[in-house]
C-alpha cells in the first residue's frame, strides 16, 4: 500500500516537473516548484514507513519549512524586480 | 533524476528554480541511500539558502543569458571524452551496495561497533563528525567562517551609503497581510525546530550544521517579509560578527580545554570523570559552536546580499 | 480493531493519492495559470491531509504521531498561504484570468471555471 | 550483471558531465556557478553511493537493525555541503562585484574589456596617442 502511494506521488512529481519545464509563465514554474515540494514532503513521510525507520520525519518537517521559505523568497525577489515581460522567450 | 540537470535555459530565474527542484530531488535520493543527515543538510542548504542567494544575486545582474557566440562542439567533445575515460575508470570499482567493498573495511566497522560504548551517541554520524573526526570538522567550520569573512569584505558597504539606503528603504511586502500573519506563526516554530535539531542531533538526524542553516532560514524569512531594517534591529550586525567568531572560538576552545585537562586536542574523555559523559558534553558544546557559526555566517551573507539589492535599487 | 485501523488508513492513503493525482493532471492539462493554481491548490491540501492522516493511523509510537501532526499543520498553513501569495503576485503582475471575453491563449477550447 | 552493478557510478558520471558542460560551454557566470553546484552534487552522490550497503539502514542506532550503512562518507559530505554553500556564496558575491565593475557577467564581454584596457595601457606606454575606435570596431566584428 505504501508502495502504491509512493508510486503515485512519484508520478505526481513527474507531472509537476514537466510543468516546471514547460511553464509558459514564471508563476507556473513557481506553482510547480511549490507542488513539487509538498509532494516531496508526503513522499518522505511515506518512505519513512516504507523503510521502517522512524527518524526520517524530521526531514519531512524541514522540507515543509524550507519549501515555504523558498517559495516566498522567489516571490519576494521576483515581485520587486523591475517590470519584466510576462512571457519568457525561451 | 538526471532529466532535471538539463538546466540550459535562457532565463536565469527558471534555471535557479530548476536547481531548487534539483536539490530537493537529490536530497530525496540521499534519503533513499540511507543518509538522512546528508539529506537534511542538502534540503535545508541546497533548496533553501542557496536558492535564495542565487535569487538575491539575480536581482543585481541581468536576468537573461546571452546566446553563446561559439559553437558548443568543442566543449561537448571535451565532455564526452572525459566521460568515456571516467566510465572506463569505474569498471574497476566495487559494485553498488556490496558489503565487502574496501570502503567498509577500514575505519567504518570501528565507528559502528565501538562508538556506542566509547561515545554513547546513537547517531553514528554525529559521533564520527564531532568526536572521531572532530579536527576535520573544526577545519570545515573555519572554512565557513573564512568564506563569511570573504563575502563580507567583497560586499562591503560604506556607512554613508548605508544611511542613505536606510532612509529610502521601502517597507517590504507590507501589503501581504495573510503572508505576514502566517509567517508570524511559522517563524517561532521554525526557530524552535532549529533548536530541537541542534540539541537532539545525538539521537536523530541533525546537528550543528543543519540547525544553523534552519535557524538562518527562519531569520531570512523574517527579513524577507518584514524588511531588512526591522530584522537588523533584532540581529545587530556587530553582534552577528562577534557570534561568527565566537562559534569557532567555542569549538577550538573546547579542544584547548581538553589539552589543558590532560587529554589530546578535542579528546572529550577528560572533560568529566566518566568518559561517556565527557564525550556528551564535548559534542554538545562543539555542535553549539558549529551551529552558532553557521547560522550567523548565513544570516550575515544574506544581509549583505540584501543590502546590495537595496543599494542597487536606490542607485537606480 | 487493528484490522479496522489498517483498512481505514489504506482507504485514506488511496484517496489521498487519488486527490494528488487529479491535482497533478490539472496542473499539467489546464489551459491557463489561474485554473492550474485552482486545480493544485485545493487538491494539494486535501491529498496531503488525507495521506498524512492515513499515515498517522499507522504510527507505532506517539512521537511519530506528533511529528506527523506537526507536518500536517505546517503543510496546511504553508501550502494554502503559498498558493495565495503566488496567485496574488501573478494577478498584480498583470496576468489576467482567462474568461469568456479574454481568451487569447488557445481560444478554441472551452474555458473552464476561472 | 557484472557491469550493470556499477550503475551508480554512471549516474554520477553523467551528472558530473552535465555540470562540467555547463561550466565550460556557457559564458554566463551565474550559470557557471549552477553548473558547479551540479558538479558538486555529483561528487556528493559518488561518496554517498559508495557508503550504501544493500539491505542496511541509516546509521542511527536502533535495536531492530544490525547492518548500517557506512557513516564516514555521510560525515564528509555533510560538511562538504555546508562548505559548498559557503564557497558558492563567495562566488556569487564575486559575480556581484564583477557586475558592478564591468556591467556584465558574460565572460566574453569581460575579456573584451580587459584586452581593451590592456592595449590602452600599452599604447600609452609607447606614447602613441591613437584613438581606439578602429580597434573597437574590429572586436565587435
PDB file of C-alpha atoms in Angstrom, chain A residues 3 8 18 22 24 27-28 31 35-36 44-45 51 55 69 71 74-76 85:
ATOM      1  CA  UNK A   3       4.474   1.413  -2.353  1.00  0.00           C
ATOM      2  CA  UNK A   8       1.555   7.750  -7.326  1.00  0.00           C
ATOM      3  CA  UNK A  18       7.013  18.697 -16.700  1.00  0.00           C
ATOM      4  CA  UNK A  22       7.195  23.869 -19.859  1.00  0.00           C
ATOM      5  CA  UNK A  24       4.734  29.404 -20.128  1.00  0.00           C
ATOM      6  CA  UNK A  27       4.287  31.797 -11.993  1.00  0.00           C
ATOM      7  CA  UNK A  28       3.547  28.417 -13.455  1.00  0.00           C
ATOM      8  CA  UNK A  31       3.472  26.818  -8.665  1.00  0.00           C
ATOM      9  CA  UNK A  35       3.566  21.436  -5.668  1.00  0.00           C
ATOM     10  CA  UNK A  36       6.762  19.517  -6.075  1.00  0.00           C
ATOM     11  CA  UNK A  44       9.349  11.285   2.559  1.00  0.00           C
ATOM     12  CA  UNK A  45       6.640  10.667   5.116  1.00  0.00           C
ATOM     13  CA  UNK A  51      11.840   1.910   5.282  1.00  0.00           C
ATOM     14  CA  UNK A  55      13.738   9.020  12.276  1.00  0.00           C
ATOM     15  CA  UNK A  69      10.543  29.764   2.660  1.00  0.00           C
ATOM     16  CA  UNK A  71       8.555  29.908  -2.481  1.00  0.00           C
ATOM     17  CA  UNK A  74      11.174  33.501  -5.091  1.00  0.00           C
ATOM     18  CA  UNK A  75       8.008  35.579  -4.958  1.00  0.00           C
ATOM     19  CA  UNK A  76       9.609  38.347  -2.998  1.00  0.00           C
ATOM     20  CA  UNK A  85       7.637  40.877 -19.755  1.00  0.00           C
TER      21      UNK A  85
END
